[in-house]
Amino acid sequence: MSAMILLAASVACAYMPVASIRWIDRDYDFGLMKEQAGPKTGHSRFVNLGPDTISIFSVKPSCGCTSAEFSDAPIAPGDTALIAYTYDPEMRPGKFDKSVKVRLSNGDRYSIRITGNVLGTPESLATLYPVDAGEMRLTDAVIEGLLGREGEDRSHQAQERLRDVPEG
C-alpha cells in the first residue's frame, strides 16, 4: 500500500510545474556611500529558466531604511525580471548588512543581501555619538565594566579621563 502511495506521489510531482530561475546579479554592495549624498538605489536580476510563466509575488526589505520596487507582471520562460531597492543612509553612519526577501508566485523564496558603509555627516555623528573622546565618539561618557587586575571597578577613572578630553 505504501509503495502505491509513493508511486502516486512521484507521478504527481513529475507533472507539477517547476519554476527555475538563475540570478544574474543577486547580492549587492553599495560600497562606501556618503550620508550627505542621500539614498542610493541598487538592483538584482534573475532569468526564468523554467518551462512556465512565473511572477514576483512579494518583495520585503528587512527594515524601514530600505525600500523596494518590482513589477508583478508575468515573467515568461527566458525573460528577465528586475528588483530595485533603495537604501536611505540618513542618520545611519557605519557599516550595514540588510536583506530583501523575495517570494515568487510558485512559492519559491529567496533572500537578497545588500551591504555597504555609510560615511556619516559631522551633524549625524555628533547627534548619535555626542561624547567626543579624541579619536572616537561615544554615546555616553560612562564606560561600565572596566575592571582592574584585582577585580576593582575602574569605570570612574575612565569617566575622569573623558572629562579631561578637550572639546573640539
Short mmCIF file of N, CA, C and O in Angstrom, two decimals, residues 27-35 37-43 85 87-89 92-98 113-120:
data_model
loop_
_atom_site.label_atom_id
_atom_site.label_comp_id
_atom_site.label_asym_id
_atom_site.label_seq_id
_atom_site.Cartn_x
_atom_site.Cartn_y
_atom_site.Cartn_z
N ASP A 27 23.19 39.51 -4.86
CA ASP A 27 23.58 40.35 -3.74
C ASP A 27 24.21 41.64 -4.27
O ASP A 27 24.72 41.67 -5.39
N TYR A 28 24.15 42.68 -3.46
CA TYR A 28 24.61 43.99 -3.92
C TYR A 28 25.38 44.70 -2.82
O TYR A 28 24.92 44.77 -1.69
N ASP A 29 26.54 45.24 -3.18
CA ASP A 29 27.35 46.01 -2.24
C ASP A 29 27.37 47.46 -2.71
O ASP A 29 27.90 47.76 -3.78
N PHE A 30 26.80 48.35 -1.90
CA PHE A 30 26.79 49.78 -2.23
C PHE A 30 28.18 50.39 -2.08
O PHE A 30 28.41 51.50 -2.53
N GLY A 31 29.09 49.68 -1.40
CA GLY A 31 30.42 50.22 -1.17
C GLY A 31 30.35 51.35 -0.16
O GLY A 31 29.45 51.43 0.67
N LEU A 32 31.30 52.28 -0.25
CA LEU A 32 31.31 53.44 0.64
C LEU A 32 30.39 54.50 0.05
O LEU A 32 30.54 54.89 -1.10
N MET A 33 29.43 54.92 0.84
CA MET A 33 28.50 55.96 0.39
C MET A 33 28.46 57.08 1.41
O MET A 33 28.55 56.83 2.61
N LYS A 34 28.36 58.29 0.92
CA LYS A 34 28.29 59.45 1.80
C LYS A 34 26.85 59.70 2.20
O LYS A 34 25.96 59.72 1.36
N GLU A 35 26.65 59.89 3.50
CA GLU A 35 25.30 60.16 4.00
C GLU A 35 24.71 61.39 3.32
O GLU A 35 23.53 61.39 2.95
N ALA A 37 25.03 62.46 0.42
CA ALA A 37 24.63 62.23 -0.97
C ALA A 37 23.20 61.70 -1.07
O ALA A 37 22.62 61.68 -2.15
N GLY A 38 22.64 61.25 0.05
CA GLY A 38 21.26 60.79 0.05
C GLY A 38 21.11 59.33 -0.34
O GLY A 38 22.09 58.60 -0.49
N PRO A 39 19.86 58.89 -0.53
CA PRO A 39 19.57 57.49 -0.85
C PRO A 39 20.23 57.03 -2.15
O PRO A 39 20.40 57.80 -3.09
N LYS A 40 20.60 55.75 -2.16
CA LYS A 40 21.19 55.12 -3.35
C LYS A 40 20.36 53.90 -3.72
O LYS A 40 19.86 53.20 -2.85
N THR A 41 20.28 53.63 -5.00
CA THR A 41 19.49 52.51 -5.50
C THR A 41 20.40 51.46 -6.15
O THR A 41 21.32 51.81 -6.89
N GLY A 42 20.12 50.21 -5.85
CA GLY A 42 20.80 49.08 -6.48
C GLY A 42 19.74 48.17 -7.08
O GLY A 42 18.54 48.40 -6.91
N HIS A 43 20.17 47.13 -7.76
CA HIS A 43 19.19 46.21 -8.33
C HIS A 43 19.75 44.80 -8.43
O HIS A 43 20.95 44.59 -8.43
N TYR A 85 16.09 48.26 -5.19
CA TYR A 85 15.98 48.59 -3.77
C TYR A 85 16.79 49.84 -3.51
O TYR A 85 17.83 50.07 -4.13
N TYR A 87 18.48 52.27 -0.48
CA TYR A 87 18.92 52.38 0.92
C TYR A 87 19.04 53.86 1.27
O TYR A 87 19.67 54.63 0.54
N ASP A 88 18.41 54.26 2.38
CA ASP A 88 18.47 55.64 2.85
C ASP A 88 19.48 55.74 3.99
O ASP A 88 19.24 55.21 5.07
N PRO A 89 20.60 56.42 3.78
CA PRO A 89 21.65 56.47 4.79
C PRO A 89 21.47 57.54 5.87
O PRO A 89 22.30 57.65 6.77
N ARG A 92 22.39 57.12 9.64
CA ARG A 92 22.79 55.71 9.76
C ARG A 92 24.26 55.53 9.38
O ARG A 92 24.58 54.77 8.47
N PRO A 93 25.17 56.24 10.06
CA PRO A 93 26.58 56.08 9.70
C PRO A 93 27.10 54.70 10.08
O PRO A 93 26.59 54.06 11.00
N GLY A 94 28.10 54.24 9.34
CA GLY A 94 28.73 52.96 9.63
C GLY A 94 28.30 51.87 8.66
O GLY A 94 27.58 52.10 7.69
N LYS A 95 28.78 50.67 8.94
CA LYS A 95 28.50 49.52 8.07
C LYS A 95 27.05 49.07 8.22
O LYS A 95 26.47 49.18 9.30
N PHE A 96 26.51 48.55 7.12
CA PHE A 96 25.17 47.96 7.17
C PHE A 96 25.15 46.67 6.37
O PHE A 96 25.93 46.47 5.45
N ASP A 97 24.27 45.77 6.79
CA ASP A 97 24.10 44.46 6.16
C ASP A 97 22.62 44.13 6.28
O ASP A 97 22.14 43.80 7.37
N LYS A 98 21.88 44.27 5.21
CA LYS A 98 20.42 44.11 5.21
C LYS A 98 20.02 43.01 4.24
O LYS A 98 20.80 42.56 3.43
N ARG A 113 21.02 39.97 -0.34
CA ARG A 113 21.79 40.63 0.72
C ARG A 113 22.34 41.94 0.17
O ARG A 113 22.97 41.95 -0.89
N ILE A 114 22.09 43.03 0.89
CA ILE A 114 22.67 44.31 0.50
C ILE A 114 23.56 44.80 1.63
O ILE A 114 23.22 44.69 2.80
N THR A 115 24.74 45.29 1.25
CA THR A 115 25.73 45.74 2.23
C THR A 115 26.30 47.08 1.80
O THR A 115 26.12 47.51 0.67
N GLY A 116 27.00 47.71 2.72
CA GLY A 116 27.67 48.96 2.40
C GLY A 116 28.22 49.59 3.66
O GLY A 116 28.14 49.03 4.77
N ASN A 117 28.77 50.79 3.49
CA ASN A 117 29.34 51.52 4.60
C ASN A 117 29.03 53.00 4.38
O ASN A 117 29.38 53.55 3.34
N VAL A 118 28.36 53.61 5.36
CA VAL A 118 27.94 55.00 5.24
C VAL A 118 28.93 55.90 5.98
O VAL A 118 29.18 55.70 7.17
N LEU A 119 29.47 56.87 5.25
CA LEU A 119 30.31 57.89 5.85
C LEU A 119 29.38 58.99 6.34
O LEU A 119 28.77 59.70 5.54
N GLY A 120 29.23 59.08 7.66
CA GLY A 120 28.27 60.00 8.25
C GLY A 120 28.69 61.45 8.16
O GLY A 120 29.87 61.77 8.01
#
